[in-house]
Amino acid sequence: MRLIAGIATVALLGALTACAGDDSGDGGPITLRMTTWSANPAHVELFTAIADEYKQTHPDVSVTFDALPIDNYTTTLTTQIAGGNTPDLAWILESAAPDFVSSGALVPLGDAVEKPAELVPAATALWQRDGTLMAYPFSTSPFGVFVNTDLLKAAGQSLPTGAAWTWDSAIAVAGATAAKTGKQGLVVRDFDYKDWTNLATVFGGWGAEAWSADGKTCGFDQPAMAAAMDFLHKATFTAKAMPAPGTSADFFAGESAMTITQISRASLLKDAKFGWTLVPLPAGPNGDYSVIGQAGLGVLKKGKHADAATGFLSFFTSEANSAKLAAFFPPPRKPQLTAATLAKSNPLLKPAQLQDVVIDGIATGVVKPSHTGNAEISQAVRAALDPMWRPGADVPAVLSGVCAAIQPLLSK
């Protein structure tokens, strides 16, 4: 079902350019619906507060937030659109950005974004069409590694620092901690042997890429990717430093020594019963690197209240509200990308952590893999990678199979 939905995504979104929603009617109250993929109470509380403030100056406009499961967010969103239940605004995953932006399914934002000159060019690149911003990148969030320092201490391990913080040392510490404590070692959060794009946080250290910069040539069978995937395989099945298929562990519940994720998850540590820290991704054979996950906010043309939705987007993404959202979602505005500014809205994180992981990460990072027709391509990659997640797998052969599966799709 997910594959079928993925194949239809581009055609479906393209069909939406035929007509846009409007705000015509009897002039009565309007309720906007905005889809998100977070039901985190802290996030919902902030969104609701922004909507309530907007209502003070726009009494006829209410906003509801519809949290869709992250695992099938884009599929659910496009299914809603196909079924005539189009939201007015939607968060868009970076993986789906090329489809939404290129299809014309979104209302061009034009001058709806306050102080556009403040936006970091690297943050807006994925969200533009012919030089026009089609969605606002409200979250440009580098990945870092959260570490349970109490668990490491209990295992007699210490966290490598400086030049010693490499993938080899990270896996050595994670494996030793797992063996000593009975917990898990390092978890790539939200991967779970399903969303392979989160592995970019690892294979980026080898300089590996899923496909070429122009999106036309598969990169899975290249030496850098083969080395990275061989490392992952050994870390899982030989060093036992990463959870094997069928094993889950929640770092934020104290079940693993380390996890790779973004600072938006730091709120889950508010009442943590263990000591922790946040550090950048370990250096790989290709040196230091950073990987960024992005989220854009767009207005759907097919929504019933496109004009009103654009007005709310303008308010939601204003300079003042961008500073509030920075508590969870690193903003694309240059003046707000300072350790001092981010520290005001991220009290759980130290200024040095924000500088090392977030600010420096945005300056040098690359966005997770994305491509037009991404749903179909990603499903094909996932299926072709399945044989790798078992002991004794022939990693190069598996990766050749990935390219055989997706090269025709990349060439479309």
mmCIF file of C-alpha atoms in Angstrom:
data_model
loop_
_atom_site.group_PDB
_atom_site.id
_atom_site.type_symbol
_atom_site.label_atom_id
_atom_site.label_comp_id
_atom_site.label_asym_id
_atom_site.label_seq_id
_atom_site.Cartn_x
_atom_site.Cartn_y
_atom_site.Cartn_z
ATOM 1 C CA MET A 1 0.000 0.000 0.000
ATOM 2 C CA ARG A 2 2.857 2.399 0.855
ATOM 3 C CA LEU A 3 4.547 1.662 -2.455
ATOM 4 C CA ILE A 4 1.341 2.284 -4.411
ATOM 5 C CA ALA A 5 0.834 5.565 -2.589
ATOM 6 C CA GLY A 6 4.446 6.509 -3.265
ATOM 7 C CA ILE A 7 4.136 5.864 -6.993
ATOM 8 C CA ALA A 8 1.050 8.056 -7.130
ATOM 9 C CA THR A 9 2.492 10.933 -5.120
ATOM 10 C CA VAL A 10 3.964 12.978 -7.962
ATOM 11 C CA ALA A 11 0.915 12.607 -10.188
ATOM 12 C CA LEU A 12 -1.387 13.392 -7.297
ATOM 13 C CA LEU A 13 0.477 16.523 -6.278
ATOM 14 C CA GLY A 14 0.754 17.685 -9.865
ATOM 15 C CA ALA A 15 -3.005 17.490 -10.210
ATOM 16 C CA LEU A 16 -3.394 19.965 -7.393
ATOM 17 C CA THR A 17 -2.088 22.847 -9.481
ATOM 18 C CA ALA A 18 -5.342 22.988 -11.404
ATOM 19 C CA CYS A 19 -7.162 24.938 -8.742
ATOM 20 C CA ALA A 20 -6.396 26.524 -5.426
ATOM 21 C CA GLY A 21 -8.648 26.798 -2.436
ATOM 22 C CA ASP A 22 -10.117 30.167 -1.555
ATOM 23 C CA ASP A 23 -11.651 31.929 1.364
ATOM 24 C CA SER A 24 -14.978 32.626 -0.278
ATOM 25 C CA GLY A 25 -18.138 31.901 1.612
ATOM 26 C CA ASP A 26 -20.407 33.610 4.076
ATOM 27 C CA GLY A 27 -17.621 35.486 5.836
ATOM 28 C CA GLY A 28 -18.056 33.403 8.990
ATOM 29 C CA PRO A 29 -15.378 31.924 11.205
ATOM 30 C CA ILE A 30 -12.595 29.891 9.588
ATOM 31 C CA THR A 31 -10.897 26.861 11.093
ATOM 32 C CA LEU A 32 -7.519 26.062 9.584
ATOM 33 C CA ARG A 33 -6.095 22.566 9.874
ATOM 34 C CA MET A 34 -2.328 22.128 9.979
ATOM 35 C CA THR A 35 -0.818 18.663 9.810
ATOM 36 C CA THR A 36 2.316 17.922 11.831
ATOM 37 C CA TRP A 37 4.153 14.725 12.745
ATOM 38 C CA SER A 38 4.674 15.542 16.398
ATOM 39 C CA ALA A 39 2.267 14.882 19.233
ATOM 40 C CA ASN A 40 4.950 15.852 21.755
ATOM 41 C CA PRO A 41 2.994 17.753 24.448
ATOM 42 C CA ALA A 42 5.643 20.475 24.650
ATOM 43 C CA HIS A 43 5.443 21.029 20.882
ATOM 44 C CA VAL A 44 1.640 21.044 20.863
ATOM 45 C CA GLU A 45 1.567 23.498 23.755
ATOM 46 C CA LEU A 46 3.816 25.916 21.857
ATOM 47 C CA PHE A 47 1.878 25.618 18.590
ATOM 48 C CA THR A 48 -1.399 26.178 20.405
ATOM 49 C CA ALA A 49 -0.028 29.239 22.178
ATOM 50 C CA ILE A 50 1.034 30.755 18.842
ATOM 51 C CA ALA A 51 -2.401 30.010 17.347
ATOM 52 C CA ASP A 52 -4.141 31.575 20.368
ATOM 53 C CA GLU A 53 -2.029 34.708 20.018
ATOM 54 C CA TYR A 54 -2.912 34.924 16.321
ATOM 55 C CA LYS A 55 -6.590 34.649 17.157
ATOM 56 C CA GLN A 56 -6.342 37.790 19.290
ATOM 57 C CA THR A 57 -5.845 39.864 16.141
ATOM 58 C CA HIS A 58 -7.784 37.513 13.834
ATOM 59 C CA PRO A 59 -10.825 36.518 15.929
ATOM 60 C CA ASP A 60 -12.492 34.693 13.041
ATOM 61 C CA VAL A 61 -9.545 32.347 12.478
ATOM 62 C CA SER A 62 -8.923 29.241 14.579
ATOM 63 C CA VAL A 63 -6.166 26.693 14.005
ATOM 64 C CA THR A 64 -6.177 22.997 14.827
ATOM 65 C CA PHE A 65 -3.073 20.793 14.714
ATOM 66 C CA ASP A 66 -3.409 17.291 13.304
ATOM 67 C CA ALA A 67 -0.492 15.050 14.349
ATOM 68 C CA LEU A 68 0.052 12.211 11.856
ATOM 69 C CA PRO A 69 2.357 9.246 12.609
ATOM 70 C CA ILE A 70 5.912 9.903 11.438
ATOM 71 C CA ASP A 71 6.325 6.390 9.969
ATOM 72 C CA ASN A 72 3.808 7.037 7.189
ATOM 73 C CA TYR A 73 3.399 10.790 7.416
ATOM 74 C CA THR A 74 3.775 11.661 3.727
ATOM 75 C CA THR A 75 1.628 8.717 2.603
ATOM 76 C CA THR A 76 -1.144 9.733 5.002
ATOM 77 C CA LEU A 77 -0.913 13.366 3.919
ATOM 78 C CA THR A 78 -1.148 12.567 0.202
ATOM 79 C CA THR A 79 -4.004 10.123 0.903
ATOM 80 C CA GLN A 80 -5.889 12.894 2.694
ATOM 81 C CA ILE A 81 -5.346 15.174 -0.291
ATOM 82 C CA ALA A 82 -6.534 12.504 -2.719
ATOM 83 C CA GLY A 83 -9.624 11.935 -0.610
ATOM 84 C CA GLY A 84 -10.610 15.599 -0.598
ATOM 85 C CA ASN A 85 -9.575 16.096 3.033
ATOM 86 C CA THR A 86 -6.735 18.478 2.219
ATOM 87 C CA PRO A 87 -5.216 20.344 5.170
ATOM 88 C CA ASP A 88 -4.710 24.079 4.858
ATOM 89 C CA LEU A 89 -1.096 23.918 5.984
ATOM 90 C CA ALA A 90 1.314 21.006 6.305
ATOM 91 C CA TRP A 91 4.714 20.207 7.662
ATOM 92 C CA ILE A 92 6.726 18.627 4.873
ATOM 93 C CA LEU A 93 9.606 16.225 5.395
ATOM 94 C CA GLU A 94 12.841 17.026 3.585
ATOM 95 C CA SER A 95 12.507 13.680 1.793
ATOM 96 C CA ALA A 96 9.206 14.794 0.250
ATOM 97 C CA ALA A 97 10.290 18.370 -0.467
ATOM 98 C CA PRO A 98 11.300 17.825 -4.131
ATOM 99 C CA ASP A 99 7.877 16.325 -4.948
ATOM 100 C CA PHE A 100 5.839 19.012 -3.188
ATOM 101 C CA VAL A 101 7.967 21.902 -4.415
ATOM 102 C CA SER A 102 8.319 20.828 -8.054
ATOM 103 C CA SER A 103 4.691 19.763 -8.482
ATOM 104 C CA GLY A 104 3.247 23.210 -7.809
ATOM 105 C CA ALA A 105 1.019 21.816 -5.057
ATOM 106 C CA LEU A 106 2.067 24.615 -2.720
ATOM 107 C CA VAL A 107 1.089 28.265 -2.693
ATOM 108 C CA PRO A 108 4.148 30.455 -3.464
ATOM 109 C CA LEU A 109 4.970 32.375 -0.311
ATOM 110 C CA GLY A 110 6.200 35.535 -1.982
ATOM 111 C CA ASP A 111 6.303 38.331 0.572
ATOM 112 C CA ALA A 112 4.469 36.286 3.219
ATOM 113 C CA VAL A 113 7.750 35.522 4.993
ATOM 114 C CA GLU A 114 8.971 38.272 7.295
ATOM 115 C CA LYS A 115 12.526 39.560 6.727
ATOM 116 C CA PRO A 116 13.466 37.027 4.031
ATOM 117 C CA ALA A 117 16.994 38.445 3.822
ATOM 118 C CA GLU A 118 17.663 36.879 7.245
ATOM 119 C CA LEU A 119 17.180 33.342 5.926
ATOM 120 C CA VAL A 120 20.327 31.256 5.490
ATOM 121 C CA PRO A 121 20.610 30.368 1.761
ATOM 122 C CA ALA A 122 21.622 26.785 2.511
ATOM 123 C CA ALA A 123 18.445 26.371 4.565
ATOM 124 C CA THR A 124 16.115 27.572 1.806
ATOM 125 C CA ALA A 125 17.704 25.825 -1.181
ATOM 126 C CA LEU A 126 15.529 22.705 -0.966
ATOM 127 C CA TRP A 127 12.329 24.711 -0.658
ATOM 128 C CA GLN A 128 12.586 27.007 -3.687
ATOM 129 C CA ARG A 129 11.136 26.758 -7.158
ATOM 130 C CA ASP A 130 12.516 29.092 -9.810
ATOM 131 C CA GLY A 131 13.866 31.344 -7.085
ATOM 132 C CA THR A 132 10.553 31.555 -5.210
ATOM 133 C CA LEU A 133 10.174 30.158 -1.701
ATOM 134 C CA MET A 134 7.439 27.512 -1.728
ATOM 135 C CA ALA A 135 7.705 26.414 1.913
ATOM 136 C CA TYR A 136 9.360 27.905 4.971
ATOM 137 C CA PRO A 137 12.164 25.745 6.452
ATOM 138 C CA PHE A 138 11.126 26.294 10.055
ATOM 139 C CA SER A 139 13.457 23.541 11.270
ATOM 140 C CA THR A 140 17.010 23.087 10.041
ATOM 141 C CA SER A 141 18.317 20.676 12.621
ATOM 142 C CA PRO A 142 21.697 18.927 12.573
ATOM 143 C CA PHE A 143 21.959 15.487 14.112
ATOM 144 C CA GLY A 144 24.046 14.940 17.216
ATOM 145 C CA VAL A 145 24.749 12.119 19.645
ATOM 146 C CA PHE A 146 23.094 12.073 23.068
ATOM 147 C CA VAL A 147 25.168 10.073 25.551
ATOM 148 C CA ASN A 148 24.073 8.455 28.822
ATOM 149 C CA THR A 149 27.150 9.310 30.906
ATOM 150 C CA ASP A 150 25.908 7.308 33.901
ATOM 151 C CA LEU A 151 25.653 4.158 31.802
ATOM 152 C CA LEU A 152 29.166 4.669 30.436
ATOM 153 C CA LYS A 153 30.486 5.171 33.973
ATOM 154 C CA ALA A 154 28.782 1.991 35.188
ATOM 155 C CA ALA A 155 30.548 0.107 32.393
ATOM 156 C CA GLY A 156 33.927 1.641 33.232
ATOM 157 C CA GLN A 157 33.927 3.589 29.978
ATOM 158 C CA SER A 158 34.647 7.228 29.255
ATOM 159 C CA LEU A 159 33.438 9.376 26.388
ATOM 160 C CA PRO A 160 36.202 10.048 23.838
ATOM 161 C CA THR A 161 36.701 13.745 23.173
ATOM 162 C CA GLY A 162 38.388 15.942 20.604
ATOM 163 C CA ALA A 163 40.259 14.108 17.868
ATOM 164 C CA ALA A 164 39.606 10.811 19.677
ATOM 165 C CA TRP A 165 35.863 11.098 19.013
ATOM 166 C CA THR A 166 35.669 8.925 15.900
ATOM 167 C CA TRP A 167 33.302 6.259 14.662
ATOM 168 C CA ASP A 168 35.763 3.571 15.656
ATOM 169 C CA SER A 169 35.984 4.834 19.246
ATOM 170 C CA ALA A 170 32.219 5.477 19.465
ATOM 171 C CA ILE A 171 31.412 1.889 18.501
ATOM 172 C CA ALA A 172 34.113 0.524 20.814
ATOM 173 C CA VAL A 173 32.638 2.397 23.794
ATOM 174 C CA ALA A 174 29.041 1.571 22.809
ATOM 175 C CA GLY A 175 29.846 -2.129 22.417
ATOM 176 C CA ALA A 176 31.721 -2.341 25.721
ATOM 177 C CA THR A 177 28.906 -0.536 27.540
ATOM 178 C CA ALA A 178 26.268 -2.822 26.064
ATOM 179 C CA ALA A 179 28.243 -5.922 27.023
ATOM 180 C CA LYS A 180 28.828 -4.736 30.589
ATOM 181 C CA THR A 181 25.361 -3.340 31.396
ATOM 182 C CA GLY A 182 22.988 -5.503 29.382
ATOM 183 C CA LYS A 183 21.579 -2.358 27.769
ATOM 184 C CA GLN A 184 21.957 -1.437 24.121
ATOM 185 C CA GLY A 185 24.906 0.524 22.754
ATOM 186 C CA LEU A 186 24.257 3.118 20.037
ATOM 187 C CA VAL A 187 20.809 3.587 18.485
ATOM 188 C CA VAL A 188 20.180 5.483 15.255
ATOM 189 C CA ARG A 189 16.814 6.822 16.342
ATOM 190 C CA ASP A 190 13.917 6.438 13.897
ATOM 191 C CA PHE A 191 15.916 4.022 11.710
ATOM 192 C CA ASP A 192 14.549 0.735 13.106
ATOM 193 C CA TYR A 193 15.561 -1.008 9.852
ATOM 194 C CA LYS A 194 12.846 0.928 8.032
ATOM 195 C CA ASP A 195 13.839 4.528 7.347
ATOM 196 C CA TRP A 196 17.291 4.013 5.833
ATOM 197 C CA THR A 197 17.724 7.769 5.215
ATOM 198 C CA ASN A 198 18.595 8.149 8.908
ATOM 199 C CA LEU A 199 21.702 6.064 8.211
ATOM 200 C CA ALA A 200 23.041 9.115 6.371
ATOM 201 C CA THR A 201 24.047 10.263 9.855
ATOM 202 C CA VAL A 202 26.579 7.422 9.779
ATOM 203 C CA PHE A 203 27.601 6.937 6.148
ATOM 204 C CA GLY A 204 28.179 10.671 5.767
ATOM 205 C CA GLY A 205 31.366 10.106 7.775
ATOM 206 C CA TRP A 206 32.738 8.109 4.857
ATOM 207 C CA GLY A 207 31.694 10.754 2.320
ATOM 208 C CA ALA A 208 29.146 8.299 0.941
ATOM 209 C CA GLU A 209 26.058 9.490 -0.921
ATOM 210 C CA ALA A 210 22.886 7.650 -1.868
ATOM 211 C CA TRP A 211 23.026 9.160 -5.350
ATOM 212 C CA SER A 212 24.935 11.766 -7.303
ATOM 213 C CA ALA A 213 24.341 15.490 -6.824
ATOM 214 C CA ASP A 214 22.164 15.612 -9.938
ATOM 215 C CA GLY A 215 20.138 12.663 -8.631
ATOM 216 C CA LYS A 216 20.734 10.551 -11.726
ATOM 217 C CA THR A 217 23.327 8.006 -10.629
ATOM 218 C CA CYS A 218 23.118 5.486 -7.769
ATOM 219 C CA GLY A 219 25.840 5.784 -5.156
ATOM 220 C CA PHE A 220 25.197 2.655 -3.114
ATOM 221 C CA ASP A 221 27.681 0.557 -5.081
ATOM 222 C CA GLN A 222 30.530 3.047 -4.683
ATOM 223 C CA PRO A 223 33.547 2.267 -2.433
ATOM 224 C CA ALA A 224 32.696 4.879 0.202
ATOM 225 C CA MET A 225 29.199 3.480 0.726
ATOM 226 C CA ALA A 226 30.470 -0.099 0.741
ATOM 227 C CA ALA A 227 32.971 0.776 3.480
ATOM 228 C CA ALA A 228 30.351 2.592 5.549
ATOM 229 C CA MET A 229 27.789 -0.181 5.271
ATOM 230 C CA ASP A 230 30.401 -2.827 6.081
ATOM 231 C CA PHE A 231 31.220 -0.806 9.211
ATOM 232 C CA LEU A 232 27.541 -0.677 10.177
ATOM 233 C CA HIS A 233 27.147 -4.407 9.599
ATOM 234 C CA LYS A 234 30.142 -5.252 11.807
ATOM 235 C CA ALA A 235 29.030 -2.762 14.477
ATOM 236 C CA THR A 236 25.691 -4.569 14.640
ATOM 237 C CA PHE A 237 26.562 -8.243 14.252
ATOM 238 C CA THR A 238 30.215 -8.458 15.358
ATOM 239 C CA ALA A 239 30.748 -5.733 17.952
ATOM 240 C CA LYS A 240 27.076 -5.904 18.975
ATOM 241 C CA ALA A 241 27.265 -2.185 19.599
ATOM 242 C CA MET A 242 24.018 -1.422 17.769
ATOM 243 C CA PRO A 243 20.603 -3.105 18.153
ATOM 244 C CA ALA A 244 19.983 -5.987 15.762
ATOM 245 C CA PRO A 245 16.700 -6.246 13.835
ATOM 246 C CA GLY A 246 13.767 -6.853 16.140
ATOM 247 C CA THR A 247 15.442 -5.154 19.101
ATOM 248 C CA SER A 248 14.255 -1.735 20.214
ATOM 249 C CA ALA A 249 15.760 0.551 22.831
ATOM 250 C CA ASP A 250 14.707 4.017 23.915
ATOM 251 C CA PHE A 251 17.675 6.130 24.957
ATOM 252 C CA PHE A 252 15.395 8.605 26.698
ATOM 253 C CA ALA A 253 14.112 5.825 28.942
ATOM 254 C CA GLY A 254 17.677 4.856 29.856
ATOM 255 C CA GLU A 255 17.775 1.791 27.583
ATOM 256 C CA SER A 256 20.878 2.615 25.522
ATOM 257 C CA ALA A 257 24.246 4.265 25.945
ATOM 258 C CA MET A 258 23.955 6.608 22.966
ATOM 259 C CA THR A 259 21.470 7.731 20.339
ATOM 260 C CA ILE A 260 21.728 9.785 17.166
ATOM 261 C CA THR A 261 18.915 12.310 16.880
ATOM 262 C CA GLN A 262 18.162 16.051 16.804
ATOM 263 C CA ILE A 263 17.937 18.624 19.583
ATOM 264 C CA SER A 264 14.138 18.709 19.349
ATOM 265 C CA ARG A 265 14.261 15.460 21.364
ATOM 266 C CA ALA A 266 16.133 17.126 24.234
ATOM 267 C CA SER A 267 12.811 18.002 25.873
ATOM 268 C CA LEU A 268 12.383 14.278 26.596
ATOM 269 C CA LEU A 269 15.291 14.599 29.041
ATOM 270 C CA LYS A 270 13.638 17.218 31.223
ATOM 271 C CA ASP A 271 13.016 14.691 33.991
ATOM 272 C CA ALA A 272 15.811 12.272 33.110
ATOM 273 C CA LYS A 273 16.968 10.013 35.944
ATOM 274 C CA PHE A 274 20.481 9.739 34.515
ATOM 275 C CA GLY A 275 23.359 12.012 33.566
ATOM 276 C CA TRP A 276 23.699 12.858 29.901
ATOM 277 C CA THR A 277 25.471 15.049 27.402
ATOM 278 C CA LEU A 278 25.189 15.998 23.732
ATOM 279 C CA VAL A 279 28.109 15.848 21.287
ATOM 280 C CA PRO A 280 28.534 16.172 17.494
ATOM 281 C CA LEU A 281 28.569 13.154 15.211
ATOM 282 C CA PRO A 282 31.864 11.238 15.455
ATOM 283 C CA ALA A 283 34.476 11.908 12.786
ATOM 284 C CA GLY A 284 34.609 9.313 10.036
ATOM 285 C CA PRO A 285 37.406 8.262 7.684
ATOM 286 C CA ASN A 286 36.446 11.302 5.600
ATOM 287 C CA GLY A 287 36.877 13.634 8.590
ATOM 288 C CA ASP A 288 34.390 15.799 10.465
ATOM 289 C CA TYR A 289 30.931 16.208 8.950
ATOM 290 C CA SER A 290 27.356 17.107 9.776
ATOM 291 C CA VAL A 291 23.983 15.864 8.538
ATOM 292 C CA ILE A 292 20.844 17.978 8.698
ATOM 293 C CA GLY A 293 17.197 17.070 8.858
ATOM 294 C CA GLN A 294 14.773 19.712 7.627
ATOM 295 C CA ALA A 295 11.093 20.420 7.894
ATOM 296 C CA GLY A 296 9.225 22.946 5.792
ATOM 297 C CA LEU A 297 5.837 24.521 6.371
ATOM 298 C CA GLY A 298 3.701 25.079 3.293
ATOM 299 C CA VAL A 299 0.202 26.145 2.281
ATOM 300 C CA LEU A 300 -1.672 23.602 0.149
ATOM 301 C CA LYS A 301 -3.270 25.053 -2.976
ATOM 302 C CA LYS A 302 -6.123 22.593 -2.667
ATOM 303 C CA GLY A 303 -6.916 23.711 0.879
ATOM 304 C CA LYS A 304 -10.199 25.538 1.437
ATOM 305 C CA HIS A 305 -8.654 28.658 2.933
ATOM 306 C CA ALA A 306 -5.385 29.311 1.125
ATOM 307 C CA ASP A 307 -5.327 33.045 1.788
ATOM 308 C CA ALA A 308 -6.078 32.695 5.494
ATOM 309 C CA ALA A 309 -3.569 29.871 5.744
ATOM 310 C CA THR A 310 -0.885 32.042 4.161
ATOM 311 C CA GLY A 311 -1.661 34.731 6.707
ATOM 312 C CA PHE A 312 -1.201 32.314 9.587
ATOM 313 C CA LEU A 313 2.017 30.941 8.085
ATOM 314 C CA SER A 314 3.347 34.493 7.947
ATOM 315 C CA PHE A 315 2.624 34.901 11.667
ATOM 316 C CA PHE A 316 3.843 31.416 12.648
ATOM 317 C CA THR A 317 7.190 32.012 10.940
ATOM 318 C CA SER A 318 7.697 35.619 12.041
ATOM 319 C CA GLU A 319 10.931 36.672 13.666
ATOM 320 C CA ALA A 320 9.331 36.590 17.125
ATOM 321 C CA ASN A 321 7.735 33.171 16.717
ATOM 322 C CA SER A 322 10.835 31.777 15.037
ATOM 323 C CA ALA A 323 12.667 32.566 18.273
ATOM 324 C CA LYS A 324 10.028 30.634 20.248
ATOM 325 C CA LEU A 325 10.148 27.656 17.884
ATOM 326 C CA ALA A 326 13.933 27.611 18.317
ATOM 327 C CA ALA A 327 13.334 25.846 21.626
ATOM 328 C CA PHE A 328 12.844 22.686 19.552
ATOM 329 C CA PHE A 329 13.503 23.549 15.916
ATOM 330 C CA PRO A 330 16.722 25.398 14.953
ATOM 331 C CA PRO A 331 15.639 28.427 12.902
ATOM 332 C CA PRO A 332 16.864 29.404 9.441
ATOM 333 C CA ARG A 333 17.337 33.057 10.488
ATOM 334 C CA LYS A 334 20.978 34.152 10.687
ATOM 335 C CA PRO A 335 20.546 36.589 13.619
ATOM 336 C CA GLN A 336 19.008 33.797 15.722
ATOM 337 C CA LEU A 337 21.767 31.292 15.019
ATOM 338 C CA THR A 338 24.000 32.223 17.922
ATOM 339 C CA ALA A 339 24.752 30.139 20.993
ATOM 340 C CA ALA A 340 23.507 32.905 23.277
ATOM 341 C CA THR A 341 20.212 33.279 21.415
ATOM 342 C CA LEU A 342 19.519 29.541 21.172
ATOM 343 C CA ALA A 343 20.452 29.021 24.813
ATOM 344 C CA LYS A 344 17.577 31.281 25.899
ATOM 345 C CA SER A 345 15.045 28.864 24.437
ATOM 346 C CA ASN A 346 17.025 25.652 25.069
ATOM 347 C CA PRO A 347 17.727 25.663 28.821
ATOM 348 C CA LEU A 348 18.578 21.946 28.877
ATOM 349 C CA LEU A 349 21.488 22.454 26.499
ATOM 350 C CA LYS A 350 24.716 24.317 27.165
ATOM 351 C CA PRO A 351 25.835 27.138 24.832
ATOM 352 C CA ALA A 352 28.925 25.107 23.876
ATOM 353 C CA GLN A 353 26.719 22.155 22.857
ATOM 354 C CA LEU A 354 24.504 24.415 20.779
ATOM 355 C CA GLN A 355 27.563 25.904 19.095
ATOM 356 C CA ASP A 356 29.242 22.564 18.353
ATOM 357 C CA VAL A 357 26.191 20.587 17.281
ATOM 358 C CA VAL A 358 23.684 23.111 15.931
ATOM 359 C CA ILE A 359 25.400 26.266 14.721
ATOM 360 C CA ASP A 360 28.561 24.648 13.377
ATOM 361 C CA GLY A 361 26.446 21.782 12.037
ATOM 362 C CA ILE A 362 24.199 24.088 10.018
ATOM 363 C CA ALA A 363 27.244 25.871 8.622
ATOM 364 C CA THR A 364 28.818 22.684 7.260
ATOM 365 C CA GLY A 365 26.020 20.117 7.069
ATOM 366 C CA VAL A 366 24.333 18.361 4.180
ATOM 367 C CA VAL A 367 20.615 17.585 4.163
ATOM 368 C CA LYS A 368 19.438 13.979 4.398
ATOM 369 C CA PRO A 369 18.810 12.266 1.027
ATOM 370 C CA SER A 370 15.797 13.424 -0.983
ATOM 371 C CA HIS A 371 14.669 12.970 -4.575
ATOM 372 C CA THR A 372 11.602 13.460 -6.729
ATOM 373 C CA GLY A 373 9.524 10.308 -6.544
ATOM 374 C CA ASN A 374 11.142 9.809 -3.153
ATOM 375 C CA ALA A 375 8.507 7.497 -1.679
ATOM 376 C CA GLU A 376 8.937 4.924 -4.434
ATOM 377 C CA ILE A 377 12.733 5.199 -4.403
ATOM 378 C CA SER A 378 13.010 4.947 -0.621
ATOM 379 C CA GLN A 379 10.730 1.905 -0.531
ATOM 380 C CA ALA A 380 12.868 0.242 -3.205
ATOM 381 C CA VAL A 381 16.057 1.005 -1.246
ATOM 382 C CA ARG A 382 14.572 -0.369 1.951
ATOM 383 C CA ALA A 383 13.486 -3.609 0.292
ATOM 384 C CA ALA A 384 16.830 -4.082 -1.455
ATOM 385 C CA LEU A 385 18.745 -3.451 1.795
ATOM 386 C CA ASP A 386 16.788 -6.062 3.749
ATOM 387 C CA PRO A 387 19.224 -8.932 2.950
ATOM 388 C CA MET A 388 22.044 -6.938 4.562
ATOM 389 C CA TRP A 389 20.515 -7.010 8.023
ATOM 390 C CA ARG A 390 21.546 -10.546 8.899
ATOM 391 C CA PRO A 391 24.827 -12.164 9.989
ATOM 392 C CA GLY A 392 27.149 -13.154 7.158
ATOM 393 C CA ALA A 393 25.506 -10.908 4.573
ATOM 394 C CA ASP A 394 27.430 -10.193 1.362
ATOM 395 C CA VAL A 395 27.440 -6.409 1.741
ATOM 396 C CA PRO A 396 28.840 -5.489 -1.718
ATOM 397 C CA ALA A 397 26.345 -7.804 -3.419
ATOM 398 C CA VAL A 398 23.470 -6.279 -1.466
ATOM 399 C CA LEU A 399 24.544 -2.763 -2.399
ATOM 400 C CA SER A 400 24.810 -3.726 -6.071
ATOM 401 C CA GLY A 401 21.259 -4.980 -5.752
ATOM 402 C CA VAL A 402 20.165 -1.622 -4.374
ATOM 403 C CA CYS A 403 21.524 0.143 -7.442
ATOM 404 C CA ALA A 404 19.898 -2.375 -9.743
ATOM 405 C CA ALA A 405 16.585 -1.638 -8.057
ATOM 406 C CA ILE A 406 16.713 2.165 -8.046
ATOM 407 C CA GLN A 407 18.786 3.185 -11.060
ATOM 408 C CA PRO A 408 15.754 3.008 -13.409
ATOM 409 C CA LEU A 409 13.836 5.198 -10.945
ATOM 410 C CA LEU A 410 16.648 7.734 -10.657
ATOM 411 C CA SER A 411 16.859 7.960 -14.443
ATOM 412 C CA LYS A 412 13.214 8.934 -14.889
#
